[in-house]
PDB file of C-alpha atoms in Angstrom:
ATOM      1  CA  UNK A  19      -8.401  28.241 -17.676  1.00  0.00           C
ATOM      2  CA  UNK A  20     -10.312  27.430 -14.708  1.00  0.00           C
ATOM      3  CA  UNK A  21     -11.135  23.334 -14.560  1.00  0.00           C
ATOM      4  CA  UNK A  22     -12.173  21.224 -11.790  1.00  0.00           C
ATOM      5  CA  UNK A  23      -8.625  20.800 -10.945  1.00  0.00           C
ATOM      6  CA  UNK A  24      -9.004  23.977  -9.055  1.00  0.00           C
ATOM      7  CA  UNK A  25     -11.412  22.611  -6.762  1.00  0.00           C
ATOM      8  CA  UNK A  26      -9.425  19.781  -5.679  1.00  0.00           C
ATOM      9  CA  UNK A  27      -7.887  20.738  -2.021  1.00  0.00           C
ATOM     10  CA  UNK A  28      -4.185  20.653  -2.214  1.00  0.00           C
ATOM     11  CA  UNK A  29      -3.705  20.222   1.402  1.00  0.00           C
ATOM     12  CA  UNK A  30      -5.477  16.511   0.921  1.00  0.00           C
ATOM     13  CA  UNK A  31      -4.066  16.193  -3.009  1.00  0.00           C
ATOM     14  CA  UNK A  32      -0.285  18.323  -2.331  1.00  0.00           C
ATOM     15  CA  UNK A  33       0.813  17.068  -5.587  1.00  0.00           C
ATOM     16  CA  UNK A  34      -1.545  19.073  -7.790  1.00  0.00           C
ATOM     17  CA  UNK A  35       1.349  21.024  -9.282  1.00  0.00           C
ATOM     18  CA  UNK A  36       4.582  20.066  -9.155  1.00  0.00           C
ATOM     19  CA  UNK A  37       8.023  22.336  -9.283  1.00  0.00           C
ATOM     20  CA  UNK A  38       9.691  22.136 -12.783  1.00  0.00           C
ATOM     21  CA  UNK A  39       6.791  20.729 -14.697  1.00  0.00           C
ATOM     22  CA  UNK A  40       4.348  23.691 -16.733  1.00  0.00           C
ATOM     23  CA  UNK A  41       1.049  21.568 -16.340  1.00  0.00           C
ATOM     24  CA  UNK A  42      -0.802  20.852 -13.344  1.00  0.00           C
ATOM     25  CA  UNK A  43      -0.309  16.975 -12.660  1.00  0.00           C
ATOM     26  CA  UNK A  44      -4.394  15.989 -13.111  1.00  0.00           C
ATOM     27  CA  UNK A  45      -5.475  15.413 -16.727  1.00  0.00           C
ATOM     28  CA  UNK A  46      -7.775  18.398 -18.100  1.00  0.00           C
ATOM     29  CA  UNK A  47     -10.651  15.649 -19.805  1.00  0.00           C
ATOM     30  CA  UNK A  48     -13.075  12.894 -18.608  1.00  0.00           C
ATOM     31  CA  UNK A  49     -14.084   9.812 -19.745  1.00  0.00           C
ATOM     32  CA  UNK A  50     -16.574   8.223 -18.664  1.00  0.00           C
ATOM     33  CA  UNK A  51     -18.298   4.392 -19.168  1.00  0.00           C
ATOM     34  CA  UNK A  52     -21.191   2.715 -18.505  1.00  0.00           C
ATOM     35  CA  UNK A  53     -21.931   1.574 -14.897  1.00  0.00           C
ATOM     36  CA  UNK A  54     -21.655  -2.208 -15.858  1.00  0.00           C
ATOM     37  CA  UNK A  55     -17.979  -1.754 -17.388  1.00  0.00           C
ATOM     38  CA  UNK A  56     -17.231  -0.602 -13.787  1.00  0.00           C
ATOM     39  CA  UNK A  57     -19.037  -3.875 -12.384  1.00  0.00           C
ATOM     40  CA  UNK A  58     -16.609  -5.780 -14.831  1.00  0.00           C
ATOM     41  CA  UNK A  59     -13.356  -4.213 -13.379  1.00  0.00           C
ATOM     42  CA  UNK A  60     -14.495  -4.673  -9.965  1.00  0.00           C
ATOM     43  CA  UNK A  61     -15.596  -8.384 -10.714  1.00  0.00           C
ATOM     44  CA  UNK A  62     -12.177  -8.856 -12.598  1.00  0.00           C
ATOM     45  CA  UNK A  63      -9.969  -7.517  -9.751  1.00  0.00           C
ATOM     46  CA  UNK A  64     -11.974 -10.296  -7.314  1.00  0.00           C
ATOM     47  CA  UNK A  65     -11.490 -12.907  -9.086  1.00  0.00           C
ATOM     48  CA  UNK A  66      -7.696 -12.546 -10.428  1.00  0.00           C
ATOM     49  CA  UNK A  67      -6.805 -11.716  -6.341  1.00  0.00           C
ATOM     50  CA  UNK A  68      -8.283 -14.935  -5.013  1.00  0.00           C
ATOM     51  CA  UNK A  69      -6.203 -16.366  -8.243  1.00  0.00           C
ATOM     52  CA  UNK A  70      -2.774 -14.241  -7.453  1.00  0.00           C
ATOM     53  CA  UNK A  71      -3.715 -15.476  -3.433  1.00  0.00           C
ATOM     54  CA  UNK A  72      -3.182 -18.922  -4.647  1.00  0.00           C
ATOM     55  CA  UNK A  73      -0.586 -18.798  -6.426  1.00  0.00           C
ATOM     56  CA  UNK A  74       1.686 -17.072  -3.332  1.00  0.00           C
ATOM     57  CA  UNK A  75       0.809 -19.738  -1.506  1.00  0.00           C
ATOM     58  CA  UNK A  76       2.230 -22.193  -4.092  1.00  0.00           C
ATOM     59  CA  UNK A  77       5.512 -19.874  -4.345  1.00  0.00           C
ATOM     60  CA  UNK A  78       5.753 -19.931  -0.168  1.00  0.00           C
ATOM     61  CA  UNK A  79       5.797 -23.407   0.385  1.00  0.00           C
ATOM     62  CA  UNK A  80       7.992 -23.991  -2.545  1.00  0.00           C
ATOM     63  CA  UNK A  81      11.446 -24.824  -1.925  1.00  0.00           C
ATOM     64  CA  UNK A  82      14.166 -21.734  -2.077  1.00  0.00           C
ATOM     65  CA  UNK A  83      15.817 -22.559  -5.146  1.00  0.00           C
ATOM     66  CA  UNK A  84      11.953 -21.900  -6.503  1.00  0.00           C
ATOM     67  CA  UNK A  85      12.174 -18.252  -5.579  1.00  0.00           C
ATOM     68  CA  UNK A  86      15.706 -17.842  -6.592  1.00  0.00           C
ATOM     69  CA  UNK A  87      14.528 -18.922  -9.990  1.00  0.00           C
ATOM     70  CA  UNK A  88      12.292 -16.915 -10.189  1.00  0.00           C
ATOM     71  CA  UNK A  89      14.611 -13.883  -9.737  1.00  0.00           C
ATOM     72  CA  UNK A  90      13.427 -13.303  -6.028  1.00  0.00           C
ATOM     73  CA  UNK A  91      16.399 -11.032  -4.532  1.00  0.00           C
ATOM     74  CA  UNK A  92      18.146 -13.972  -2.454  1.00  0.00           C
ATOM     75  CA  UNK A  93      18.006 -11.691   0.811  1.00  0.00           C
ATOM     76  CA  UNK A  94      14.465 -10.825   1.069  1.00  0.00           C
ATOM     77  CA  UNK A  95      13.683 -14.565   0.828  1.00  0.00           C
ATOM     78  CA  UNK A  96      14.053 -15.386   4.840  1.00  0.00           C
ATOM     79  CA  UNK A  97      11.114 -12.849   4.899  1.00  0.00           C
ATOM     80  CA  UNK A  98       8.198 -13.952   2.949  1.00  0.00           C
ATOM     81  CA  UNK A  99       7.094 -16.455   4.850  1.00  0.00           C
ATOM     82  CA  UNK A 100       6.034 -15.337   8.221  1.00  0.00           C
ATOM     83  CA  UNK A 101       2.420 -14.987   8.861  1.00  0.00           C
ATOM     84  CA  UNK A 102       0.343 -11.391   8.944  1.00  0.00           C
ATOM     85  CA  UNK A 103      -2.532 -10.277  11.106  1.00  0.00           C
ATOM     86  CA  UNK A 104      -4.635 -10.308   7.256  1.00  0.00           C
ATOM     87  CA  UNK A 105      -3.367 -13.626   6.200  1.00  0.00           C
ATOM     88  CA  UNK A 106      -3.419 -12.104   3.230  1.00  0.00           C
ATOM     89  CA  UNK A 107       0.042 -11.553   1.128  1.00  0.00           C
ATOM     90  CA  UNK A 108      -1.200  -7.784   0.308  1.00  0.00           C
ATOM     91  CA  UNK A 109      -3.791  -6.020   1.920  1.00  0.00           C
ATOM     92  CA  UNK A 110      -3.750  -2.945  -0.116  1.00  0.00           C
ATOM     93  CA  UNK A 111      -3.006  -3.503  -3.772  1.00  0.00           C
ATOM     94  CA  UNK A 112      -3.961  -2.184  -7.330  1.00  0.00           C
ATOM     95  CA  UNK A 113      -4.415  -3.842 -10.314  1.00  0.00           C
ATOM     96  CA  UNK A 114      -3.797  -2.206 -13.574  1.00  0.00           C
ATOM     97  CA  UNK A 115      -5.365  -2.952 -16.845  1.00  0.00           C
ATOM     98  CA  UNK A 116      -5.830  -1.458 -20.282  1.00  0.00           C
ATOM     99  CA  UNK A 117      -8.094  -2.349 -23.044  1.00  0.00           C
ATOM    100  CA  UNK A 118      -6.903  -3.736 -26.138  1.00  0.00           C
ATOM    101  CA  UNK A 119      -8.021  -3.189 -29.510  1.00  0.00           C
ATOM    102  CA  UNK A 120     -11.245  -4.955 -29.355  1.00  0.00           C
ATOM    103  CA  UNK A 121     -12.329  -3.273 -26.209  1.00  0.00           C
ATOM    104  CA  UNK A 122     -11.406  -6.306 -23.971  1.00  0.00           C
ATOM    105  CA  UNK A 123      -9.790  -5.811 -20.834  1.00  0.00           C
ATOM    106  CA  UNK A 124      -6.047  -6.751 -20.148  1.00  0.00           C
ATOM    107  CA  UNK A 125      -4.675  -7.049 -16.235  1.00  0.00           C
ATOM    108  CA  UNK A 126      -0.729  -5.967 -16.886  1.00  0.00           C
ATOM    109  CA  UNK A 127       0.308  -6.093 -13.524  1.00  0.00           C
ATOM    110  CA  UNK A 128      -0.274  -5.658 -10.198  1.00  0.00           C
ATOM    111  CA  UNK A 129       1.361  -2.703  -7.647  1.00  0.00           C
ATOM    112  CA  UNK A 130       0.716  -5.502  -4.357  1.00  0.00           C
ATOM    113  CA  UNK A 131       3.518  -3.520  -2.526  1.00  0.00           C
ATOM    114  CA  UNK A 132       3.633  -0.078  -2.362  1.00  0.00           C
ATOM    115  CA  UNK A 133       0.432   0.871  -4.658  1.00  0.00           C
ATOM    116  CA  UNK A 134      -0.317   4.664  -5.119  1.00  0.00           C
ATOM    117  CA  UNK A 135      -3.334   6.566  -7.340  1.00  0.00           C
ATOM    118  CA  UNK A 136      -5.153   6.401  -3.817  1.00  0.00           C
ATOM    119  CA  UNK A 137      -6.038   9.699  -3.687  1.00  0.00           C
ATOM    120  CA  UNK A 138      -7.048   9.815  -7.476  1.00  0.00           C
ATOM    121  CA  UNK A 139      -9.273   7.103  -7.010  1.00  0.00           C
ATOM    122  CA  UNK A 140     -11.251   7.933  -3.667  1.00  0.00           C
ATOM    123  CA  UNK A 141     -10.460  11.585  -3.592  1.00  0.00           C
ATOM    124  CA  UNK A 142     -10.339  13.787  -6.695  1.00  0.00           C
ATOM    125  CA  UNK A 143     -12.259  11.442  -8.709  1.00  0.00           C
ATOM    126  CA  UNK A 144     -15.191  12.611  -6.782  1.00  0.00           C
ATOM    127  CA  UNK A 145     -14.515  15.933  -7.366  1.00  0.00           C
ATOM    128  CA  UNK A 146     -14.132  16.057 -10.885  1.00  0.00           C
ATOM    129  CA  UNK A 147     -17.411  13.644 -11.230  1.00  0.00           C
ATOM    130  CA  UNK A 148     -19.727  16.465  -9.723  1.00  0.00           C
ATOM    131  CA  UNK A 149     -17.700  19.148 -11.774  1.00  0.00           C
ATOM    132  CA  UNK A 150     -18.758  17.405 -15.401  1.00  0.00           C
ATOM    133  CA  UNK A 151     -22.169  16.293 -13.855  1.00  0.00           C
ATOM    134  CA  UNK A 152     -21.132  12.618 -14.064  1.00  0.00           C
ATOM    135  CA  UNK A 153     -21.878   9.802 -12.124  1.00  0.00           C
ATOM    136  CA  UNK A 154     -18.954   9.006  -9.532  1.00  0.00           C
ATOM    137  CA  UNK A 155     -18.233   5.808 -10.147  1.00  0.00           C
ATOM    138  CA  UNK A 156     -16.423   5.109  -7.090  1.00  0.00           C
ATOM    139  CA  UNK A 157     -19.703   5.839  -4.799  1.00  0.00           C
ATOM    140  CA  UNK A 158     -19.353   4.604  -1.741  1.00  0.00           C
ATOM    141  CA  UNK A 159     -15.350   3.096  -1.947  1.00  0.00           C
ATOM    142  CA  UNK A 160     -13.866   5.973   0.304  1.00  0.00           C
ATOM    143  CA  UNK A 161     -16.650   3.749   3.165  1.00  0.00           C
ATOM    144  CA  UNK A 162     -15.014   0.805   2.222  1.00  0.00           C
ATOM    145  CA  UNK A 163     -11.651   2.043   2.705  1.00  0.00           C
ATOM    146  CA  UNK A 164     -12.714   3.395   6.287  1.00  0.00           C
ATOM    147  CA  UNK A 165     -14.230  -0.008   7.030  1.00  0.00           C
ATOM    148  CA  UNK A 166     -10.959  -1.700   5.325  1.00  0.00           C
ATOM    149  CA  UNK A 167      -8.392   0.472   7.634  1.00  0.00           C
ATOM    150  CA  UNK A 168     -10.446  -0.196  10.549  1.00  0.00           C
ATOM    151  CA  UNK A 169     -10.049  -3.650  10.456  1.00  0.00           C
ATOM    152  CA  UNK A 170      -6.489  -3.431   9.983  1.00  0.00           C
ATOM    153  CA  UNK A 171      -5.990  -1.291  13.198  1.00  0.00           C
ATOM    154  CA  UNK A 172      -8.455  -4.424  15.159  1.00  0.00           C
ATOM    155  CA  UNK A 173      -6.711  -7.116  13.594  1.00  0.00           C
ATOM    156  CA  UNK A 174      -3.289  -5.639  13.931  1.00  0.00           C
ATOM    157  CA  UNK A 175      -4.067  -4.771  17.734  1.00  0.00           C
ATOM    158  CA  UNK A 176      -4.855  -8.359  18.500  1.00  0.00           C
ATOM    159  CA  UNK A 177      -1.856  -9.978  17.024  1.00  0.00           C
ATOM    160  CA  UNK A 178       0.319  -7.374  19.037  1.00  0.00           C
ATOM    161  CA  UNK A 179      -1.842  -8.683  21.860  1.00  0.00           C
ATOM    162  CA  UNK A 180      -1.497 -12.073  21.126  1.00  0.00           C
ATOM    163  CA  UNK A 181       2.256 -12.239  21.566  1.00  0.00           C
ATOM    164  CA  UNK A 182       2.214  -9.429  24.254  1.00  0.00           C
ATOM    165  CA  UNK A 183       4.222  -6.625  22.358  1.00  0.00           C
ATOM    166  CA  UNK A 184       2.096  -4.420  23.492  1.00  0.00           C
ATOM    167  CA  UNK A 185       0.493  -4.389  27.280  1.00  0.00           C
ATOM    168  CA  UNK A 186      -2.899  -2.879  28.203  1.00  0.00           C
ATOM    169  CA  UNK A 187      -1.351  -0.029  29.754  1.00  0.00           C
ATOM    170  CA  UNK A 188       1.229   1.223  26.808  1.00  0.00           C
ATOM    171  CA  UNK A 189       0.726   2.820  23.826  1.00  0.00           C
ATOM    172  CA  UNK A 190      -0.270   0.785  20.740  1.00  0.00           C
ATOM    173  CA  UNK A 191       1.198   3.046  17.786  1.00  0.00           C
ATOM    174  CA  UNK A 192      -0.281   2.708  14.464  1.00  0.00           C
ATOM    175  CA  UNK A 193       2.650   4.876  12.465  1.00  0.00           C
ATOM    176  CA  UNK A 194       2.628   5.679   8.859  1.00  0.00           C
ATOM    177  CA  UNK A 195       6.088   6.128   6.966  1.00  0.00           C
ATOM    178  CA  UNK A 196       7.745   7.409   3.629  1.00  0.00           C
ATOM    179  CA  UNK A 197      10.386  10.174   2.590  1.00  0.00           C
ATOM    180  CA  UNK A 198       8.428  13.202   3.450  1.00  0.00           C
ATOM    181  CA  UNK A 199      10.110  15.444   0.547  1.00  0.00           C
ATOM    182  CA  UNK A 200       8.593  12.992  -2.220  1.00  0.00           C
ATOM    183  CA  UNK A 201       5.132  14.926  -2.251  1.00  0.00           C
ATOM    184  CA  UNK A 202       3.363  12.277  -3.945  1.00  0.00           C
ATOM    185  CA  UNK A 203       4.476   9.695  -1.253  1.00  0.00           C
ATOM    186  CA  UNK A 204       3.661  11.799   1.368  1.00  0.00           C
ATOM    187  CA  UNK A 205       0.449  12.646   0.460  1.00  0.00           C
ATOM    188  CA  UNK A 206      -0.440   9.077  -0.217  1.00  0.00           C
ATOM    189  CA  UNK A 207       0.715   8.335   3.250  1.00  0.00           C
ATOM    190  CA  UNK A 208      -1.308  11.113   5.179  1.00  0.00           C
ATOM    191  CA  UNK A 209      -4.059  10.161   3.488  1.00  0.00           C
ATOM    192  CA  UNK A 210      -4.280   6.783   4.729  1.00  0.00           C
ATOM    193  CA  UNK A 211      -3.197   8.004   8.022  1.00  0.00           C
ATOM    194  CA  UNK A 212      -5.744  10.403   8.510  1.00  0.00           C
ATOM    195  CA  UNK A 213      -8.669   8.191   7.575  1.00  0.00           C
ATOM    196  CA  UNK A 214      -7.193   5.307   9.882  1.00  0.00           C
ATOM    197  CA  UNK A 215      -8.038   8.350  12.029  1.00  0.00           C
ATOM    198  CA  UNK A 216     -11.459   9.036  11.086  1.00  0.00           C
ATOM    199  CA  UNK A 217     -12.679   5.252  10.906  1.00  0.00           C
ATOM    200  CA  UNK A 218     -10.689   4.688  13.868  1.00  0.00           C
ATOM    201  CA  UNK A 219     -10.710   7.744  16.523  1.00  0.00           C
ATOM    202  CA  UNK A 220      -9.227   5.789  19.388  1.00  0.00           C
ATOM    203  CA  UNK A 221      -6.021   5.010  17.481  1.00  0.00           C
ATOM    204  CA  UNK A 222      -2.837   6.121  18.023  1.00  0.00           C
ATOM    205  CA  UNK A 223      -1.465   7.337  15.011  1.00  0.00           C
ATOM    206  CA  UNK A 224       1.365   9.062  13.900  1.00  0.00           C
ATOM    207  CA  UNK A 225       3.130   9.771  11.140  1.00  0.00           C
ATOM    208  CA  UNK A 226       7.083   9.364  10.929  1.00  0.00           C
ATOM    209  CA  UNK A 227       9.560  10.261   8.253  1.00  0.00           C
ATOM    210  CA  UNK A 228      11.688   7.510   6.847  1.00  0.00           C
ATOM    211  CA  UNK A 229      15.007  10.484   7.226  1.00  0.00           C
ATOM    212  CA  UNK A 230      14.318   9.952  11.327  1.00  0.00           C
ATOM    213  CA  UNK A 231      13.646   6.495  11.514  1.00  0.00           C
ATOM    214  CA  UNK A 232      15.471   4.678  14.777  1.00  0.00           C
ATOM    215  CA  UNK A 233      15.918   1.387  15.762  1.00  0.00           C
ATOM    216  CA  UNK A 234      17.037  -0.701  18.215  1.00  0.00           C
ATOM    217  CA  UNK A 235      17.276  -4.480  19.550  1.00  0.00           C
ATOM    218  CA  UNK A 236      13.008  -3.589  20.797  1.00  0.00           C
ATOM    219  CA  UNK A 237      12.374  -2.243  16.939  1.00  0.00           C
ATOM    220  CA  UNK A 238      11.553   0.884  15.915  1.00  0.00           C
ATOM    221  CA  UNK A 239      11.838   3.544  18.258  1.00  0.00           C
ATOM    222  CA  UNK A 240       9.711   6.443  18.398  1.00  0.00           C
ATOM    223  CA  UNK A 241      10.050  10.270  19.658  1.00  0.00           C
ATOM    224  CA  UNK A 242       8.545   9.723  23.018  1.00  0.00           C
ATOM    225  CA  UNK A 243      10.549   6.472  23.655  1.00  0.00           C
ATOM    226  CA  UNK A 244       7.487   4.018  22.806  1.00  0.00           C
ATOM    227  CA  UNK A 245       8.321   1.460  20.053  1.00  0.00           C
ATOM    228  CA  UNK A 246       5.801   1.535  17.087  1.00  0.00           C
ATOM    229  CA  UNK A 247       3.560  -1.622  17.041  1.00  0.00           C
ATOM    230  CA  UNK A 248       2.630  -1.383  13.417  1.00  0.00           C
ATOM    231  CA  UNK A 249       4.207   0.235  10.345  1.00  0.00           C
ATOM    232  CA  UNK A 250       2.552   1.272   6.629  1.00  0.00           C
ATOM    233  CA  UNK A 251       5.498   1.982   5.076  1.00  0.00           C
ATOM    234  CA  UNK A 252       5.564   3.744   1.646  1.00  0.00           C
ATOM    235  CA  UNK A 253       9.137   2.382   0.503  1.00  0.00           C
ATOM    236  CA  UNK A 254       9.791  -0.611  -1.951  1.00  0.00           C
ATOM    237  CA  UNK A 255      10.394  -3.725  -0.537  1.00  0.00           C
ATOM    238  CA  UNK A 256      13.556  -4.279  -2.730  1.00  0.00           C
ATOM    239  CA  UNK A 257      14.843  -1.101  -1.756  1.00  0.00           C
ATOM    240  CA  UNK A 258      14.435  -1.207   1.434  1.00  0.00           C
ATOM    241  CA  UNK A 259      15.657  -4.482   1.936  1.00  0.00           C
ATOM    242  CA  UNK A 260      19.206  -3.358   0.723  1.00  0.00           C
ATOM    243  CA  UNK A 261      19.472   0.131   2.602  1.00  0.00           C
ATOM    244  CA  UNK A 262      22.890   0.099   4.908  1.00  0.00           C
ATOM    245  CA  UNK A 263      24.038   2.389   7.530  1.00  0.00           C
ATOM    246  CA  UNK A 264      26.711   5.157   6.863  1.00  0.00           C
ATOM    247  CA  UNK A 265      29.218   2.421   8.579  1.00  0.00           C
ATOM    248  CA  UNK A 266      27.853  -0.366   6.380  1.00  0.00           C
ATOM    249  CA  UNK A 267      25.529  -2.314   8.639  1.00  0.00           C
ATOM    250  CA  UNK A 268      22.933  -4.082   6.513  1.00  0.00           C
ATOM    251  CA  UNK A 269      20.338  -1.766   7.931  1.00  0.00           C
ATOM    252  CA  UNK A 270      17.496  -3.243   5.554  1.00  0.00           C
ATOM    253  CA  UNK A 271      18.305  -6.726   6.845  1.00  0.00           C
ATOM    254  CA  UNK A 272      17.955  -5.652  10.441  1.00  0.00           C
ATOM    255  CA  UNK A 273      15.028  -4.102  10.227  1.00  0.00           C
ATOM    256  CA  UNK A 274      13.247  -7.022   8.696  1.00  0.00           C
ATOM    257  CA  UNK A 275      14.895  -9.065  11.440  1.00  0.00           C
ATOM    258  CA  UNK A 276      12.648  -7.809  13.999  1.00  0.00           C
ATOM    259  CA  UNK A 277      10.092  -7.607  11.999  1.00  0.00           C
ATOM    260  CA  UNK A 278      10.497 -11.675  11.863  1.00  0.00           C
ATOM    261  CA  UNK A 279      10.891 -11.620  16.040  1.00  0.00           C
ATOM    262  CA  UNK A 280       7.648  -9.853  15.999  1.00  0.00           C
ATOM    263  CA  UNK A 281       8.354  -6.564  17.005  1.00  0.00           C
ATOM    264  CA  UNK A 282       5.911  -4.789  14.461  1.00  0.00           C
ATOM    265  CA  UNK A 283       3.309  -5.439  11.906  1.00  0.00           C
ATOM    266  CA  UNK A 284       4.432  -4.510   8.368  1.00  0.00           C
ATOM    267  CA  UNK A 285       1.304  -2.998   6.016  1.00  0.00           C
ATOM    268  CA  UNK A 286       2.287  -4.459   3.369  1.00  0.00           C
ATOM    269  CA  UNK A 287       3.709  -7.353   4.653  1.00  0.00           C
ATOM    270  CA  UNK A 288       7.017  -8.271   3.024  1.00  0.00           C
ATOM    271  CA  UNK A 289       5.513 -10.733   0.850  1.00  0.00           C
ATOM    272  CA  UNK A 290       2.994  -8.403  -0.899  1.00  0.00           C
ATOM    273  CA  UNK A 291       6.461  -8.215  -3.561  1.00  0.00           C
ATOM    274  CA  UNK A 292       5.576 -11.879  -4.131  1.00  0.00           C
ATOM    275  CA  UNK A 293       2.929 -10.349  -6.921  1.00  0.00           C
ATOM    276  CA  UNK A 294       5.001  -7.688  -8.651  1.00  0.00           C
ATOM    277  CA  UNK A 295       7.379  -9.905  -9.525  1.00  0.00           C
ATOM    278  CA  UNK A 296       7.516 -10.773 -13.220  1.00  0.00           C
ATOM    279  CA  UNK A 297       8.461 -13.762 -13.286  1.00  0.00           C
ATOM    280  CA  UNK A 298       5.244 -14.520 -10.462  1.00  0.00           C
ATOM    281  CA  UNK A 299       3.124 -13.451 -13.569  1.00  0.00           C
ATOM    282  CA  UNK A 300       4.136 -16.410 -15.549  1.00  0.00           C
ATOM    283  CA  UNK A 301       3.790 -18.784 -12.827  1.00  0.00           C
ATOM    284  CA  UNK A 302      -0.045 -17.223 -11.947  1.00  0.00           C
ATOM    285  CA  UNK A 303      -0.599 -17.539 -16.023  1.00  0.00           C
TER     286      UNK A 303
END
């Protein structure tokens, strides 16, 4: 049955159909609500960040024994409290709510580390908008994200400045990182790499698998023997954060290590797990 998931590009959305599975991954119907239930979400999602921004602050300065309370993995703590480029404790985020039986809408959590649906949301969304004749209620966000990324690359390029990681005469690598045999990670990833490239054509971008990832006592080392200056990296903090070598070096550990000397930027910064964690919700509530 031809649907408007046959108009969605699969070398921008890879993950359209998926080995093993008989349906294509998009759902076949639309629903659709009126433009000032979209203003609501959008108002929502303001004002619980500047709330959820508040209370990381309140978990940062608290002593350890706070965090190890509340179930904080006891080796990621040394790392949530170094400053970012953003000052924010997540730069890209989503918030995900449901309505409840009287229509009323519910925040259940928040994805503050390694958030996905991108392309859904300022991608194929679009596309199956014009295909039912609707109203795309995301006009205009795939401009904000250009405008959002391209502040990132400034901002991240003056803090590599700023402690002189980078000189005026070497390369300033913006690199964007998963497991490039997880299509829906992958695809995530290249499409905020490519449009860092489009809002930002005099970056330096590149995109690295996580299976050839190097480093060394300068961080992580690239290819061509340049060091990358800032990494997106689509990998869960508390995975990450535990990874080991095959001879049992705490590779995870290390890693994070220079991220603390100031070797690279980290998009999202370590603390961005400060908001998934469940027990954080009962502290924000």
């Amino acid at each position: 049955m031809q649907s408007y998931i046959d108009e969605l590009d699969t070398g921008i959305l890879p993950f359209v159909d998926y080995e093993g599975y008989d349906d294509r991954y998009p759902t076949l119907s639309v629903q659709s609500f009126p433009a000032e239930f979209y203003d609501e979400i959008r108002h929502a999602s303001r004002m619980l960040f500047q709330i959820f921004y508040k209370a990381t602050k309140v978990f940062q300065q608290a002593p350890d024994e706070f965090a190890l309370n509340m179930d904080m993995p006891e080796n990621l703590i040394p790392y949530l409290h170094r400053g970012n480029p953003l000052g924010l404790p997540t730069w890209l985020s989503r918030f995900d709510f449901v309505l409840d039986t009287q229509g009323r809408l519910r925040m259940v959590e928040i994805n503050a580390d390694t958030p996905c649906f991108l392309i859904e949301s300022y991608y194929a969304n679009e596309v199956g908008a014009r295909y039912f004749d609707k109203a795309n209620p995301n006009e205009g966000a795939r401009d904000e994200l250009e405008r959002f990324l391209k502040r990132v690359y400034e901002r991240t390029s003056q803090e590599n400045s700023k402690y002189n990681t980078v000189k005026s005469s070497e390369a300033n690598p913006f690199v964007f990182a998963c497991f490039h045999d997880y299509l829906e990670d992958l695809g995530t990833t290249q499409f905020l790499m490519n449009t860092m490239q489009s809002a930002c054509p005099e970056a330096d971008v590149r995109f690295l698998s996580f299976y050839d990832m190097v480093i060394d006592d300068e961080g992580i080392l690239l290819p061509d023997g340049s060091h990358a200056s800032n990494l997106y990296r689509l990998h869960p903090m508390e995975l990450l954060i535990d990874e080991t070598t095959a001879t049992g070096e705490p590779l995870g550990e290390m890693f994070l290590d220079l991220y603390n000397e100031g070797r690279f930027n980290l998009f999202n910064p370590p603390e961005a797990i400060i908001l998934q964690n469940k027990s954080f919700m009962s502290l924000v509530y």
